[in-house]
């Protein structure tokens, strides 16, 4: 059922692809589905982790075709992060500014969402690598030259920072 015949305007991965004009579009039915999800969200004052994750996933999907949408996901991202250790179905009050973000999403999803498909880009090899070690520090190698830095005591920020941060 997911196979589609070759054509100029296939729907693939939930998007309408316009090959000849090099555009990608979020189809109307997908936008309506996500608008309904936002409307349902607004009917309840509190939300669970699973509610937040589902809405976040839908809106993040749109961001693949609408890069500016990432800026309007920040409050929802914070909410999901805050609930990361909460039981999935216990409800919580969402951040106050999330309502403004969802208003932007509702307005945006009510209109056509289309963006250009990027063409091939030239890759530039800057000939650089880096690595980090929690017991040593950070190492950099750029075009045959290297430098190493110790991590200062307390760099973990009270246990909030891990190797990924370094």
PDB file of C-alpha atoms in Angstrom:
ATOM      1  CA  UNK A   1       0.000   0.000   0.000  1.00  0.00           C
ATOM      2  CA  UNK A   2       2.989   2.295   0.376  1.00  0.00           C
ATOM      3  CA  UNK A   3       4.221   1.621  -3.149  1.00  0.00           C
ATOM      4  CA  UNK A   4       3.440   4.425  -5.556  1.00  0.00           C
ATOM      5  CA  UNK A   5       3.788   4.523  -9.325  1.00  0.00           C
ATOM      6  CA  UNK A   6       6.504   6.787 -10.677  1.00  0.00           C
ATOM      7  CA  UNK A   7       5.089  10.247 -11.345  1.00  0.00           C
ATOM      8  CA  UNK A   8       5.963  13.958 -11.193  1.00  0.00           C
ATOM      9  CA  UNK A   9       3.944  14.678  -8.019  1.00  0.00           C
ATOM     10  CA  UNK A  10       4.148  11.697  -5.650  1.00  0.00           C
ATOM     11  CA  UNK A  11       3.059  11.762  -2.044  1.00  0.00           C
ATOM     12  CA  UNK A  12       5.921  10.244  -0.103  1.00  0.00           C
ATOM     13  CA  UNK A  13       6.777  10.398   3.601  1.00  0.00           C
ATOM     14  CA  UNK A  14       3.625  12.451   4.121  1.00  0.00           C
ATOM     15  CA  UNK A  15       4.660  15.202   1.719  1.00  0.00           C
ATOM     16  CA  UNK A  16       3.588  16.093  -1.813  1.00  0.00           C
ATOM     17  CA  UNK A  17       6.702  16.290  -3.969  1.00  0.00           C
ATOM     18  CA  UNK A  18       6.596  18.445  -7.105  1.00  0.00           C
ATOM     19  CA  UNK A  19       9.618  17.156  -8.977  1.00  0.00           C
ATOM     20  CA  UNK A  20       9.455  19.406 -12.051  1.00  0.00           C
ATOM     21  CA  UNK A  21       9.221  22.618  -9.995  1.00  0.00           C
ATOM     22  CA  UNK A  22      11.524  21.291  -7.240  1.00  0.00           C
ATOM     23  CA  UNK A  23       9.030  22.048  -4.459  1.00  0.00           C
ATOM     24  CA  UNK A  24       7.807  20.033  -1.494  1.00  0.00           C
ATOM     25  CA  UNK A  25       4.402  20.670   0.069  1.00  0.00           C
ATOM     26  CA  UNK A  26       2.531  19.571   3.168  1.00  0.00           C
ATOM     27  CA  UNK A  27      -0.757  18.231   1.740  1.00  0.00           C
ATOM     28  CA  UNK A  28      -4.048  19.725   2.883  1.00  0.00           C
ATOM     29  CA  UNK A  29      -5.215  16.503   4.565  1.00  0.00           C
ATOM     30  CA  UNK A  30      -2.001  16.356   6.630  1.00  0.00           C
ATOM     31  CA  UNK A  31      -2.349  20.025   7.624  1.00  0.00           C
ATOM     32  CA  UNK A  32      -5.992  19.426   8.617  1.00  0.00           C
ATOM     33  CA  UNK A  33      -4.997  16.400  10.699  1.00  0.00           C
ATOM     34  CA  UNK A  34      -2.396  18.465  12.563  1.00  0.00           C
ATOM     35  CA  UNK A  35      -4.803  21.382  13.008  1.00  0.00           C
ATOM     36  CA  UNK A  36      -7.257  18.940  14.597  1.00  0.00           C
ATOM     37  CA  UNK A  37      -4.505  17.738  16.941  1.00  0.00           C
ATOM     38  CA  UNK A  38      -3.805  21.320  18.035  1.00  0.00           C
ATOM     39  CA  UNK A  39      -7.522  21.970  18.508  1.00  0.00           C
ATOM     40  CA  UNK A  40      -7.849  18.846  20.630  1.00  0.00           C
ATOM     41  CA  UNK A  41      -4.817  19.947  22.685  1.00  0.00           C
ATOM     42  CA  UNK A  42      -6.500  23.285  23.389  1.00  0.00           C
ATOM     43  CA  UNK A  43      -9.606  21.614  24.809  1.00  0.00           C
ATOM     44  CA  UNK A  44      -7.677  20.383  27.866  1.00  0.00           C
ATOM     45  CA  UNK A  45      -5.858  22.557  30.429  1.00  0.00           C
ATOM     46  CA  UNK A  46      -3.332  19.836  31.367  1.00  0.00           C
ATOM     47  CA  UNK A  47      -1.422  17.333  29.247  1.00  0.00           C
ATOM     48  CA  UNK A  48       0.536  14.138  29.691  1.00  0.00           C
ATOM     49  CA  UNK A  49       3.991  13.352  28.450  1.00  0.00           C
ATOM     50  CA  UNK A  50       2.549  11.115  25.745  1.00  0.00           C
ATOM     51  CA  UNK A  51       0.181  13.915  24.608  1.00  0.00           C
ATOM     52  CA  UNK A  52       3.108  16.320  24.355  1.00  0.00           C
ATOM     53  CA  UNK A  53       5.304  13.819  22.526  1.00  0.00           C
ATOM     54  CA  UNK A  54       2.579  13.043  19.969  1.00  0.00           C
ATOM     55  CA  UNK A  55       1.926  16.712  19.191  1.00  0.00           C
ATOM     56  CA  UNK A  56       5.645  17.432  19.076  1.00  0.00           C
ATOM     57  CA  UNK A  57       6.195  14.598  16.585  1.00  0.00           C
ATOM     58  CA  UNK A  58       3.496  15.899  14.278  1.00  0.00           C
ATOM     59  CA  UNK A  59       4.795  19.469  14.269  1.00  0.00           C
ATOM     60  CA  UNK A  60       8.419  18.348  13.969  1.00  0.00           C
ATOM     61  CA  UNK A  61       7.403  16.416  10.850  1.00  0.00           C
ATOM     62  CA  UNK A  62       6.132  19.651   9.281  1.00  0.00           C
ATOM     63  CA  UNK A  63       9.476  21.306  10.076  1.00  0.00           C
ATOM     64  CA  UNK A  64      11.096  19.063   7.473  1.00  0.00           C
ATOM     65  CA  UNK A  65       9.343  21.256   4.888  1.00  0.00           C
ATOM     66  CA  UNK A  66       9.067  24.423   7.005  1.00  0.00           C
ATOM     67  CA  UNK A  67      12.380  25.252   8.654  1.00  0.00           C
ATOM     68  CA  UNK A  68      11.057  28.353  10.452  1.00  0.00           C
ATOM     69  CA  UNK A  69       8.707  26.053  12.382  1.00  0.00           C
ATOM     70  CA  UNK A  70      11.585  24.978  14.646  1.00  0.00           C
ATOM     71  CA  UNK A  71      11.465  28.375  16.367  1.00  0.00           C
ATOM     72  CA  UNK A  72       7.828  27.752  17.313  1.00  0.00           C
ATOM     73  CA  UNK A  73       8.511  24.332  18.817  1.00  0.00           C
ATOM     74  CA  UNK A  74      10.756  25.546  21.622  1.00  0.00           C
ATOM     75  CA  UNK A  75       8.070  25.766  24.316  1.00  0.00           C
ATOM     76  CA  UNK A  76       6.726  22.338  23.419  1.00  0.00           C
ATOM     77  CA  UNK A  77      10.289  20.963  23.399  1.00  0.00           C
ATOM     78  CA  UNK A  78      10.846  22.377  26.890  1.00  0.00           C
ATOM     79  CA  UNK A  79       7.598  20.789  28.078  1.00  0.00           C
ATOM     80  CA  UNK A  80       8.556  17.393  26.637  1.00  0.00           C
ATOM     81  CA  UNK A  81      12.000  17.677  28.263  1.00  0.00           C
ATOM     82  CA  UNK A  82      10.488  18.605  31.634  1.00  0.00           C
ATOM     83  CA  UNK A  83       8.256  15.543  31.461  1.00  0.00           C
ATOM     84  CA  UNK A  84      10.978  13.160  30.289  1.00  0.00           C
ATOM     85  CA  UNK A  85      10.975  11.298  33.615  1.00  0.00           C
ATOM     86  CA  UNK A  86       7.275  11.703  34.368  1.00  0.00           C
ATOM     87  CA  UNK A  87       4.885   8.768  34.002  1.00  0.00           C
ATOM     88  CA  UNK A  88       3.476   8.897  30.452  1.00  0.00           C
ATOM     89  CA  UNK A  89      -0.159   9.498  31.385  1.00  0.00           C
ATOM     90  CA  UNK A  90       0.054  11.860  34.379  1.00  0.00           C
ATOM     91  CA  UNK A  91      -1.098  15.334  33.320  1.00  0.00           C
ATOM     92  CA  UNK A  92       0.778  18.607  33.870  1.00  0.00           C
ATOM     93  CA  UNK A  93       0.273  22.296  33.109  1.00  0.00           C
ATOM     94  CA  UNK A  94       2.041  23.270  29.868  1.00  0.00           C
ATOM     95  CA  UNK A  95       4.293  26.354  29.693  1.00  0.00           C
ATOM     96  CA  UNK A  96       2.353  29.599  29.396  1.00  0.00           C
ATOM     97  CA  UNK A  97       4.019  30.655  26.109  1.00  0.00           C
ATOM     98  CA  UNK A  98       3.090  27.383  24.430  1.00  0.00           C
ATOM     99  CA  UNK A  99      -0.360  28.798  23.650  1.00  0.00           C
ATOM    100  CA  UNK A 100       1.239  31.551  21.523  1.00  0.00           C
ATOM    101  CA  UNK A 101       3.351  28.981  19.674  1.00  0.00           C
ATOM    102  CA  UNK A 102       0.287  26.856  18.944  1.00  0.00           C
ATOM    103  CA  UNK A 103      -1.541  29.933  17.678  1.00  0.00           C
ATOM    104  CA  UNK A 104       1.295  30.464  15.183  1.00  0.00           C
ATOM    105  CA  UNK A 105       1.102  26.794  14.163  1.00  0.00           C
ATOM    106  CA  UNK A 106      -2.674  26.988  13.679  1.00  0.00           C
ATOM    107  CA  UNK A 107      -2.329  30.041  11.469  1.00  0.00           C
ATOM    108  CA  UNK A 108       0.530  28.500   9.487  1.00  0.00           C
ATOM    109  CA  UNK A 109      -1.153  25.133   8.999  1.00  0.00           C
ATOM    110  CA  UNK A 110      -4.269  26.907   7.690  1.00  0.00           C
ATOM    111  CA  UNK A 111      -2.302  28.050   4.636  1.00  0.00           C
ATOM    112  CA  UNK A 112      -0.298  26.341   1.925  1.00  0.00           C
ATOM    113  CA  UNK A 113       3.095  25.152   3.191  1.00  0.00           C
ATOM    114  CA  UNK A 114       5.596  24.710   0.412  1.00  0.00           C
ATOM    115  CA  UNK A 115       9.353  25.064   0.153  1.00  0.00           C
ATOM    116  CA  UNK A 116      12.032  24.483  -2.448  1.00  0.00           C
ATOM    117  CA  UNK A 117      13.790  21.153  -2.688  1.00  0.00           C
ATOM    118  CA  UNK A 118      17.481  21.781  -2.225  1.00  0.00           C
ATOM    119  CA  UNK A 119      19.721  20.922  -5.121  1.00  0.00           C
ATOM    120  CA  UNK A 120      23.087  19.253  -4.895  1.00  0.00           C
ATOM    121  CA  UNK A 121      25.610  21.117  -2.788  1.00  0.00           C
ATOM    122  CA  UNK A 122      29.367  21.120  -2.967  1.00  0.00           C
ATOM    123  CA  UNK A 123      30.865  19.455   0.069  1.00  0.00           C
ATOM    124  CA  UNK A 124      33.955  21.071   1.494  1.00  0.00           C
ATOM    125  CA  UNK A 125      36.372  18.917   3.443  1.00  0.00           C
ATOM    126  CA  UNK A 126      37.873  21.164   6.111  1.00  0.00           C
ATOM    127  CA  UNK A 127      40.136  18.294   7.161  1.00  0.00           C
ATOM    128  CA  UNK A 128      39.240  18.495  10.851  1.00  0.00           C
ATOM    129  CA  UNK A 129      38.224  16.118  13.640  1.00  0.00           C
ATOM    130  CA  UNK A 130      37.520  16.452  17.340  1.00  0.00           C
ATOM    131  CA  UNK A 131      37.018  14.159  20.297  1.00  0.00           C
ATOM    132  CA  UNK A 132      36.253  14.477  23.987  1.00  0.00           C
ATOM    133  CA  UNK A 133      37.022  12.417  27.055  1.00  0.00           C
ATOM    134  CA  UNK A 134      35.456  13.018  30.458  1.00  0.00           C
ATOM    135  CA  UNK A 135      38.698  11.978  32.155  1.00  0.00           C
ATOM    136  CA  UNK A 136      40.988  14.123  30.011  1.00  0.00           C
ATOM    137  CA  UNK A 137      39.435  16.862  27.947  1.00  0.00           C
ATOM    138  CA  UNK A 138      38.916  17.901  24.358  1.00  0.00           C
ATOM    139  CA  UNK A 139      41.206  17.243  21.413  1.00  0.00           C
ATOM    140  CA  UNK A 140      41.149  18.997  18.045  1.00  0.00           C
ATOM    141  CA  UNK A 141      42.988  18.115  14.856  1.00  0.00           C
ATOM    142  CA  UNK A 142      42.714  20.613  11.995  1.00  0.00           C
ATOM    143  CA  UNK A 143      44.716  20.275   8.777  1.00  0.00           C
ATOM    144  CA  UNK A 144      47.556  18.381  10.374  1.00  0.00           C
ATOM    145  CA  UNK A 145      47.796  20.522  13.499  1.00  0.00           C
ATOM    146  CA  UNK A 146      46.442  19.478  16.868  1.00  0.00           C
ATOM    147  CA  UNK A 147      45.553  21.025  20.200  1.00  0.00           C
ATOM    148  CA  UNK A 148      44.250  19.494  23.437  1.00  0.00           C
ATOM    149  CA  UNK A 149      42.418  21.194  26.294  1.00  0.00           C
ATOM    150  CA  UNK A 150      41.773  19.970  29.833  1.00  0.00           C
ATOM    151  CA  UNK A 151      38.207  20.089  31.089  1.00  0.00           C
ATOM    152  CA  UNK A 152      38.167  22.304  34.168  1.00  0.00           C
ATOM    153  CA  UNK A 153      36.973  20.922  37.510  1.00  0.00           C
ATOM    154  CA  UNK A 154      33.202  21.308  37.806  1.00  0.00           C
ATOM    155  CA  UNK A 155      32.670  21.274  34.027  1.00  0.00           C
ATOM    156  CA  UNK A 156      29.812  18.785  34.572  1.00  0.00           C
ATOM    157  CA  UNK A 157      27.660  21.630  35.967  1.00  0.00           C
ATOM    158  CA  UNK A 158      26.406  19.632  38.944  1.00  0.00           C
ATOM    159  CA  UNK A 159      25.915  16.477  36.870  1.00  0.00           C
ATOM    160  CA  UNK A 160      23.783  18.163  34.178  1.00  0.00           C
ATOM    161  CA  UNK A 161      26.524  18.007  31.520  1.00  0.00           C
ATOM    162  CA  UNK A 162      27.782  14.750  30.069  1.00  0.00           C
ATOM    163  CA  UNK A 163      30.307  13.705  27.435  1.00  0.00           C
ATOM    164  CA  UNK A 164      27.983  14.919  24.676  1.00  0.00           C
ATOM    165  CA  UNK A 165      28.215  18.451  26.062  1.00  0.00           C
ATOM    166  CA  UNK A 166      32.005  18.320  25.984  1.00  0.00           C
TER     167      UNK A 166
END
